[in-house]
Amino acid sequence: MPMASPDLRRLWALHEIDAEILDLKRRAARLDAGFEEAAKLKALTDKDSGVGEAARLLITEQLDTELKQKGYEEKIKKFEKQLFSGTVTNSREVEAIQKEITMLKRQRDAFDDRLLELMDEVPPAQAELEKLTAAIEEAKKALAAKRQVALVEKGMIEAAYKGAIAKRDEAKKAVTPALLSRYESIVKRYEGVGMAGVLKHRSCGGGGTLLP
């Protein structure tokens, strides 16, 4: 594109560097550090706090119930062995042992009833928990991958920005102070854009206005 003077050509070189800097700033602002993935992970962890925790409690209750049931069974066998071994002959001791066995069986039966309920409740809850856990792990991996890509791109942008700033400092030296001052005031006014080229059909490269 022809320029009116060498001064304007030097200013145009500065403008092109500024356009590069502006583009780098826009790229940095658009960097996606995994916002969508982070939101998905949060939704899953929130669900895990409710549904997942309820499932874990059921699984824990089943294990505890099985252990308690086993404990009652062992106690019942112990008392029955004592009762039928012939070592206890006192009627009061026999009656006391029988009462103890009856009480233990009643407690064991209560655990049996709850265990039957848990055998119906735990499998679907455990399946849901496993599915939720897998989804959380997948979401964590997706977020980590997205952040890694963003980190690499951020490093590239920062390196390019540093290089562009160095080029700008050199390019500024070639522009006359008066022209540079006017240009920079325009840059501030128009959010980083200080010049525009004339395109085909005499239209402005900045706003598309037809020029005389």
Short mmCIF file of C-alpha atoms in Angstrom, two decimals:
data_model
loop_
_atom_site.label_atom_id
_atom_site.label_comp_id
_atom_site.label_asym_id
_atom_site.label_seq_id
_atom_site.Cartn_x
_atom_site.Cartn_y
_atom_site.Cartn_z
CA MET A 1 0.00 0.00 0.00
CA PRO A 2 1.60 3.34 -1.04
CA MET A 3 2.24 5.90 1.72
CA ALA A 4 2.37 9.70 1.50
CA SER A 5 5.78 9.97 3.15
CA PRO A 6 8.61 7.99 4.77
CA ASP A 7 7.33 9.22 8.16
CA LEU A 8 3.97 7.60 7.53
CA ARG A 9 5.64 4.40 6.36
CA ARG A 10 7.57 4.24 9.64
CA LEU A 11 4.38 5.00 11.56
CA TRP A 12 2.57 2.24 9.64
CA ALA A 13 5.30 -0.20 10.72
CA LEU A 14 4.61 0.83 14.32
CA HIS A 15 0.89 0.43 13.74
CA GLU A 16 1.36 -3.13 12.47
CA ILE A 17 3.26 -4.01 15.65
CA ASP A 18 0.47 -2.45 17.72
CA ALA A 19 -2.06 -4.48 15.76
CA GLU A 20 -0.06 -7.60 16.61
CA ILE A 21 0.00 -6.60 20.30
CA LEU A 22 -3.74 -5.94 20.24
CA ASP A 23 -4.37 -9.34 18.67
CA LEU A 24 -2.22 -11.02 21.33
CA LYS A 25 -4.19 -9.28 24.09
CA ARG A 26 -7.44 -10.45 22.54
CA ARG A 27 -6.12 -14.00 22.27
CA ALA A 28 -5.09 -13.88 25.94
CA ALA A 29 -8.56 -12.65 26.91
CA ARG A 30 -10.16 -15.50 24.95
CA LEU A 31 -7.98 -18.19 26.54
CA ASP A 32 -10.17 -21.06 27.71
CA ALA A 33 -8.74 -22.53 30.89
CA GLY A 34 -11.47 -25.16 31.00
CA PHE A 35 -14.40 -23.09 32.28
CA GLU A 36 -16.99 -25.46 30.86
CA GLU A 37 -15.09 -28.51 32.12
CA ALA A 38 -14.73 -26.94 35.57
CA ALA A 39 -18.47 -26.26 35.72
CA LYS A 40 -19.20 -29.86 34.73
CA LEU A 41 -16.82 -31.17 37.39
CA LYS A 42 -18.44 -28.97 40.03
CA ALA A 43 -21.90 -30.24 39.08
CA LEU A 44 -20.66 -33.82 39.37
CA THR A 45 -18.96 -33.25 42.72
CA ASP A 46 -22.11 -31.53 44.01
CA LYS A 47 -24.08 -34.57 42.94
CA ASP A 48 -21.51 -36.80 44.62
CA SER A 49 -22.05 -34.89 47.86
CA GLY A 50 -25.70 -35.90 47.75
CA VAL A 51 -26.34 -39.05 45.73
CA GLY A 52 -22.81 -40.39 46.09
CA GLU A 53 -22.67 -39.86 49.84
CA ALA A 54 -26.05 -41.56 50.28
CA ALA A 55 -24.76 -44.57 48.33
CA ARG A 56 -21.60 -44.72 50.41
CA LEU A 57 -23.65 -44.64 53.61
CA LEU A 58 -25.77 -47.55 52.38
CA ILE A 59 -22.69 -49.60 51.49
CA THR A 60 -21.14 -48.85 54.89
CA GLU A 61 -24.39 -49.74 56.63
CA GLN A 62 -24.52 -53.07 54.81
CA LEU A 63 -20.97 -53.93 55.87
CA ASP A 64 -21.68 -52.91 59.48
CA THR A 65 -24.94 -54.86 59.52
CA GLU A 66 -23.23 -57.97 58.19
CA LEU A 67 -20.52 -57.67 60.86
CA LYS A 68 -23.07 -57.17 63.65
CA GLN A 69 -25.17 -60.05 62.36
CA LYS A 70 -22.08 -62.25 62.36
CA GLY A 71 -21.30 -61.15 65.91
CA TYR A 72 -24.77 -62.09 67.12
CA GLU A 73 -24.50 -65.46 65.37
CA GLU A 74 -21.22 -66.16 67.13
CA LYS A 75 -22.67 -65.18 70.51
CA ILE A 76 -25.74 -67.36 69.97
CA LYS A 77 -23.55 -70.35 69.06
CA LYS A 78 -21.39 -69.73 72.09
CA PHE A 79 -24.37 -69.69 74.49
CA GLU A 80 -26.02 -72.67 72.79
CA LYS A 81 -22.79 -74.65 73.08
CA GLN A 82 -22.62 -73.72 76.75
CA LEU A 83 -26.27 -74.63 77.25
CA PHE A 84 -26.08 -78.04 75.59
CA SER A 85 -22.62 -79.03 76.75
CA GLY A 86 -23.95 -80.31 80.07
CA THR A 87 -21.66 -78.09 82.08
CA VAL A 88 -24.53 -75.82 83.17
CA THR A 89 -26.89 -77.65 85.54
CA ASN A 90 -28.29 -74.87 87.66
CA SER A 91 -31.86 -74.09 86.51
CA ARG A 92 -31.44 -70.37 87.03
CA GLU A 93 -28.26 -70.32 84.94
CA VAL A 94 -30.03 -72.34 82.25
CA GLU A 95 -32.97 -69.92 82.25
CA ALA A 96 -30.63 -66.93 82.09
CA ILE A 97 -28.77 -68.42 79.12
CA GLN A 98 -32.04 -69.20 77.34
CA LYS A 99 -33.21 -65.62 77.84
CA GLU A 100 -29.90 -64.34 76.53
CA ILE A 101 -30.18 -66.56 73.45
CA THR A 102 -33.77 -65.39 72.85
CA MET A 103 -32.73 -61.73 73.10
CA LEU A 104 -29.76 -62.27 70.79
CA LYS A 105 -31.93 -64.03 68.21
CA ARG A 106 -34.43 -61.18 68.32
CA GLN A 107 -31.66 -58.68 67.68
CA ARG A 108 -30.15 -60.88 64.98
CA ASP A 109 -33.53 -61.19 63.24
CA ALA A 110 -33.87 -57.40 63.22
CA PHE A 111 -30.53 -57.17 61.48
CA ASP A 112 -31.62 -59.94 59.09
CA ASP A 113 -34.65 -57.87 58.07
CA ARG A 114 -32.55 -54.75 57.52
CA LEU A 115 -29.93 -56.74 55.63
CA LEU A 116 -32.59 -58.01 53.21
CA GLU A 117 -33.65 -54.41 52.58
CA LEU A 118 -30.06 -53.37 52.02
CA MET A 119 -29.51 -56.20 49.56
CA ASP A 120 -32.18 -54.55 47.41
CA GLU A 121 -31.02 -50.95 47.98
CA VAL A 122 -27.24 -51.27 47.75
CA PRO A 123 -26.67 -52.74 44.23
CA PRO A 124 -28.39 -49.89 42.29
CA ALA A 125 -26.86 -47.30 44.63
CA GLN A 126 -23.41 -48.84 44.16
CA ALA A 127 -23.86 -48.91 40.37
CA GLU A 128 -24.83 -45.23 40.41
CA LEU A 129 -21.84 -44.43 42.64
CA GLU A 130 -19.44 -46.25 40.31
CA LYS A 131 -20.89 -44.43 37.31
CA LEU A 132 -20.62 -41.09 39.12
CA THR A 133 -17.05 -41.79 40.26
CA ALA A 134 -16.01 -42.67 36.69
CA ALA A 135 -17.65 -39.48 35.38
CA ILE A 136 -15.81 -37.38 37.98
CA GLU A 137 -12.47 -38.93 37.04
CA GLU A 138 -13.19 -38.31 33.34
CA ALA A 139 -14.15 -34.69 34.07
CA LYS A 140 -10.94 -34.19 36.06
CA LYS A 141 -8.87 -35.51 33.16
CA ALA A 142 -10.72 -33.30 30.65
CA LEU A 143 -10.18 -30.23 32.85
CA ALA A 144 -6.49 -31.01 33.34
CA ALA A 145 -6.01 -31.48 29.58
CA LYS A 146 -7.80 -28.21 28.77
CA ARG A 147 -5.75 -26.32 31.33
CA GLN A 148 -2.54 -27.81 29.98
CA VAL A 149 -3.40 -26.64 26.45
CA ALA A 150 -4.27 -23.18 27.81
CA LEU A 151 -1.00 -23.07 29.75
CA VAL A 152 1.02 -23.85 26.63
CA GLU A 153 -0.88 -21.26 24.60
CA LYS A 154 -0.48 -18.71 27.40
CA GLY A 155 3.28 -19.25 27.31
CA MET A 156 3.35 -18.76 23.54
CA ILE A 157 1.27 -15.58 23.78
CA GLU A 158 3.48 -14.18 26.55
CA ALA A 159 6.63 -14.89 24.53
CA ALA A 160 5.14 -13.28 21.41
CA TYR A 161 3.93 -10.30 23.45
CA LYS A 162 7.37 -9.78 24.94
CA GLY A 163 8.91 -9.88 21.48
CA ALA A 164 6.31 -7.47 20.07
CA ILE A 165 6.91 -4.97 22.89
CA ALA A 166 10.64 -5.06 22.16
CA LYS A 167 9.97 -4.44 18.45
CA ARG A 168 7.59 -1.60 19.34
CA ASP A 169 10.23 0.14 21.44
CA GLU A 170 12.58 0.07 18.46
CA ALA A 171 9.90 1.14 15.97
CA LYS A 172 8.92 4.13 18.12
CA LYS A 173 12.42 5.54 17.81
CA ALA A 174 11.99 5.90 14.04
CA VAL A 175 8.80 7.99 14.32
CA THR A 176 8.95 11.75 14.86
CA PRO A 177 7.76 12.85 18.34
CA ALA A 178 4.89 14.99 17.02
CA LEU A 179 3.53 12.22 14.78
CA LEU A 180 3.98 9.63 17.54
CA SER A 181 2.11 11.79 20.05
CA ARG A 182 -0.81 12.27 17.67
CA TYR A 183 -0.84 8.56 16.81
CA GLU A 184 -0.82 7.43 20.43
CA SER A 185 -3.67 9.78 21.35
CA ILE A 186 -5.70 8.17 18.53
CA VAL A 187 -4.73 4.70 19.81
CA LYS A 188 -6.12 5.55 23.26
CA ARG A 189 -9.29 6.99 21.78
CA TYR A 190 -10.01 4.01 19.52
CA GLU A 191 -9.02 1.22 21.92
CA GLY A 192 -5.66 0.27 20.45
CA VAL A 193 -6.25 1.17 16.79
CA GLY A 194 -4.31 4.20 15.55
CA MET A 195 -4.22 3.71 11.75
CA ALA A 196 -6.02 1.89 8.98
CA GLY A 197 -5.10 1.11 5.39
CA VAL A 198 -7.08 2.05 2.31
CA LEU A 199 -8.54 -1.04 0.66
CA LYS A 200 -9.86 -1.63 -2.84
CA HIS A 201 -12.58 0.73 -4.09
CA ARG A 202 -11.17 3.43 -1.74
CA SER A 203 -12.74 1.98 1.42
CA CYS A 204 -11.24 2.40 4.88
CA GLY A 205 -9.65 -0.77 6.25
CA GLY A 206 -10.74 0.18 9.76
CA GLY A 207 -14.40 1.11 9.44
CA GLY A 208 -15.23 0.43 5.79
CA THR A 209 -16.05 4.08 5.03
CA LEU A 210 -15.79 5.08 1.38
CA LEU A 211 -13.01 7.62 1.01
CA PRO A 212 -12.76 10.44 -1.58
#
